[in-house]
Coordinates of C-alpha atoms in Angstrom, one line a residue:
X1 CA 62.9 120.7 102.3
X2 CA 64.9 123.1 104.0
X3 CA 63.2 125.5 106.6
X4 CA 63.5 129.6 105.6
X5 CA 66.5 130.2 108.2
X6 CA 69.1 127.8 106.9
X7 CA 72.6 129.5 104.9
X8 CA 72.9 126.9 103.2
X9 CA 70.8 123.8 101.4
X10 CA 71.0 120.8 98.7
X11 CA 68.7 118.2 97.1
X12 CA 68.4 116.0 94.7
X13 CA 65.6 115.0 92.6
X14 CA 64.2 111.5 93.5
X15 CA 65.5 110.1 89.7
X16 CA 68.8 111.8 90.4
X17 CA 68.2 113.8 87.4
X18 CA 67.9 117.4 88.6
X19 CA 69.6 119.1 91.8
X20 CA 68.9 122.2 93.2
X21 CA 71.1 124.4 95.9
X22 CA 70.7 127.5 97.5
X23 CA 73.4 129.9 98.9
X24 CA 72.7 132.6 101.3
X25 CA 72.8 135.1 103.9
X26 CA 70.2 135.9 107.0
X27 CA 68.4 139.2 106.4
X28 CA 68.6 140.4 109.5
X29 CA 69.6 138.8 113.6
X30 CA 67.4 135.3 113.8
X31 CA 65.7 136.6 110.6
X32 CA 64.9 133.8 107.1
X33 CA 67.6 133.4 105.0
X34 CA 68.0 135.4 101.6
X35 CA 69.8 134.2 98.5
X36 CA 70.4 132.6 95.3
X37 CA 68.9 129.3 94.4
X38 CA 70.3 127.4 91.1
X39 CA 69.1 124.0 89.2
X40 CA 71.7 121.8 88.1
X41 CA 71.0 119.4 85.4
X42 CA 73.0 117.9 82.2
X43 CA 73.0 119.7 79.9
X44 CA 71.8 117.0 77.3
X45 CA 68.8 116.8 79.4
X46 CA 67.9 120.8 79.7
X47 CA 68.9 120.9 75.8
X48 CA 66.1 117.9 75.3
X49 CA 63.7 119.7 77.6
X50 CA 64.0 123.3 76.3
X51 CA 63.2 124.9 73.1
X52 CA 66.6 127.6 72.9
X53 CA 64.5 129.5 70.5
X54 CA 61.4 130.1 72.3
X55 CA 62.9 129.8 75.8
X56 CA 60.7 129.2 79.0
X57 CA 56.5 129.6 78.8
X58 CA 55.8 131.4 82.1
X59 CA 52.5 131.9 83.3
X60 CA 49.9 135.3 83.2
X61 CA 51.5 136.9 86.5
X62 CA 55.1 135.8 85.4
X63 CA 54.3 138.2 82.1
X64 CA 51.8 140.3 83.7
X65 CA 55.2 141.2 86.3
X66 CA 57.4 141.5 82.8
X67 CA 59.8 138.8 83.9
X68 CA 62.1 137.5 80.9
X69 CA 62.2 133.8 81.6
X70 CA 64.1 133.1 78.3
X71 CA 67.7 131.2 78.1
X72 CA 70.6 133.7 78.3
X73 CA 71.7 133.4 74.5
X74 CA 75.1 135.6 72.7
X75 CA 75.9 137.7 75.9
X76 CA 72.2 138.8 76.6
X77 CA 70.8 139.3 79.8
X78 CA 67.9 138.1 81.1
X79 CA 66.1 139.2 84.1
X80 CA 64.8 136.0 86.7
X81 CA 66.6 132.8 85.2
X82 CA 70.2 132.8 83.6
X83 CA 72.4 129.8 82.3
X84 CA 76.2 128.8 82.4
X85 CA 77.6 126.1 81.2
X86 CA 80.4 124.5 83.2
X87 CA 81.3 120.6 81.6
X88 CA 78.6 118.2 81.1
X89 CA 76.5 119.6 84.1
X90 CA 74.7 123.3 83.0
X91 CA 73.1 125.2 86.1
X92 CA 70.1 127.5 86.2
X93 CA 70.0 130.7 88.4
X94 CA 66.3 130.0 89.0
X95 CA 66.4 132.8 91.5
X96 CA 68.1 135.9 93.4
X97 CA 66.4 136.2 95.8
X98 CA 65.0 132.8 97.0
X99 CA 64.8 131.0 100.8
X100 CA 66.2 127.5 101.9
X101 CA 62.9 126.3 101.3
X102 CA 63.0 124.4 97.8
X103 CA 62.0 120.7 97.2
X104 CA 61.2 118.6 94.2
X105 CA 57.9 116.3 94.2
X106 CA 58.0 112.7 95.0
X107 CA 57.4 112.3 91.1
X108 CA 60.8 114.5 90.2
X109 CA 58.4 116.3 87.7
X110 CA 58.4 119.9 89.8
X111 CA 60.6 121.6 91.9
X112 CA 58.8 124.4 94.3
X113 CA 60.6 127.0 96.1
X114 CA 59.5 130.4 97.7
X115 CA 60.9 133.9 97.0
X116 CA 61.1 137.4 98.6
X117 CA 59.2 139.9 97.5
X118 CA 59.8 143.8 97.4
X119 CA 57.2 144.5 100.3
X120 CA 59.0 141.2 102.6
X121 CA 56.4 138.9 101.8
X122 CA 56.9 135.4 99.9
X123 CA 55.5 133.9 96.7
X124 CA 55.9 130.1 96.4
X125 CA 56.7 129.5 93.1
X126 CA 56.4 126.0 91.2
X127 CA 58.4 125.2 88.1
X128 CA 57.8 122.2 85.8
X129 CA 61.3 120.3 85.0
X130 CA 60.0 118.4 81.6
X131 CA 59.8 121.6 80.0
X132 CA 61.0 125.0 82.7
X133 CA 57.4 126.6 82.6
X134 CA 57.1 128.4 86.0
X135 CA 53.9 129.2 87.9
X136 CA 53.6 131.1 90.4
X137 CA 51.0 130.5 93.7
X138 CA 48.1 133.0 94.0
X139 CA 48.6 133.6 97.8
X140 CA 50.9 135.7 99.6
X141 CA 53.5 134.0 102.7
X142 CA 54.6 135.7 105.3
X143 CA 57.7 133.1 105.1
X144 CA 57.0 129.5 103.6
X145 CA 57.6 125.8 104.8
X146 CA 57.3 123.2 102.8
X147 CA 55.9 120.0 104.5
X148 CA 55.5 117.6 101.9
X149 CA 55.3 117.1 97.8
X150 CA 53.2 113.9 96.6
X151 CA 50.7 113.0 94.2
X152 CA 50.7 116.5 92.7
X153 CA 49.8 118.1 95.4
X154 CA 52.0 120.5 97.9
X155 CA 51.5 121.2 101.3
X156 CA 52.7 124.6 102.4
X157 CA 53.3 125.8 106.5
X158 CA 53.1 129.9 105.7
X159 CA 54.6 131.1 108.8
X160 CA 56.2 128.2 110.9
X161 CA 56.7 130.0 114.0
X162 CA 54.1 132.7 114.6
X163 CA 50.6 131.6 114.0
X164 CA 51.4 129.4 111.3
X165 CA 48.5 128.0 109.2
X166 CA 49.1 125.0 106.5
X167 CA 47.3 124.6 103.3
X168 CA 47.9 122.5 100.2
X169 CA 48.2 123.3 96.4
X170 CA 47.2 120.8 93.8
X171 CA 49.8 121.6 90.9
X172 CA 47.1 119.8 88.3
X173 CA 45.0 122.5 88.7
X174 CA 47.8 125.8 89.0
X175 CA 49.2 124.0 85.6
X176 CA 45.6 123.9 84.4
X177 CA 46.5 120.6 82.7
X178 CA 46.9 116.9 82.8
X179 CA 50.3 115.6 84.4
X180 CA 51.0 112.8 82.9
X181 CA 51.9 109.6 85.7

């Protein structure tokens, strides 16, 4: 859990399955950080999780913002999350324009992470590892924290430093289905 203002930040998921890392830059003097965060995995595992044909399932604001969360298959682009293959491990550019602030729940099953938005706001965003659907948090940050990730729930600081305010998000019910223990 990385606050919004670091360059640079790696973890691993508690089975040591997944790792996620983000490189970046500071938007402006003392300003949060602004970059690219990628998902490594093996690529047995991501093959096992992922149906190549039907790529990622997103959910109604991913498709209602026409983002193309489908593998990158024979040359083709595709617009929010792009693979490479490099050996064994295979990474996922999950986003271009993330923060430092990623973390994976205590149960390795999500891995949430906030990113800019064209106006300079943030949208936390919550992406399920067993099978790469992505869901995106109803509420707006002016720049996320995150304090902690148990029990399927998420507890978000939305501005650290100025009038910060804290709330949680139960992933149950922003899946709208049963997470299996």
């Amino acid at each position: 859990m990385g606050p919004a203002w670091s360059y640079s930040a790696k973890e691993c998921s508690a089975d040591g399955k997944f790792s996620a890392e983000f490189d970046g830059h500071e938007i402006a003097m003392g300003a949060p950080s602004f970059g690219e965060l990628r998902l490594y995995a093996s690529a047995e595992l991501l093959r096992g999780s992922i149906n190549l044909q039907s790529g990622f399932s997103g959910d109604a604001s991913a498709e209602a913002q026409d983002l193309n969360l489908k593998r990158k298959e024979n040359g083709g682009e595709s617009e929010n999350v792009k693979f490479s293959q490099s050996g064994e491990i295979e990474q996922i550019l999950l986003s271009e324009q993330a923060t430092a602030c990623f973390t994976f729940s205590d149960d390795s099953q999500f891995l949430a992470f906030a990113e800019w938005t064209a106006d300079k706001m943030q949208l936390v965003k919550v992406l399920r590892l067993a099978d790469m659907s992505l869901k995106t948090v109803d509420r707006l940050q002016r720049v996320a924290e995150f304090l902690s990730f148990r029990d399927g729930l998420l507890e978000i600081l939305d501005s650290p430093i100025f009038m910060p305010e804290s709330f949680w998000v139960d992933v149950r019910e922003l899946f709208d289905d049963e997470i299996k223990s």
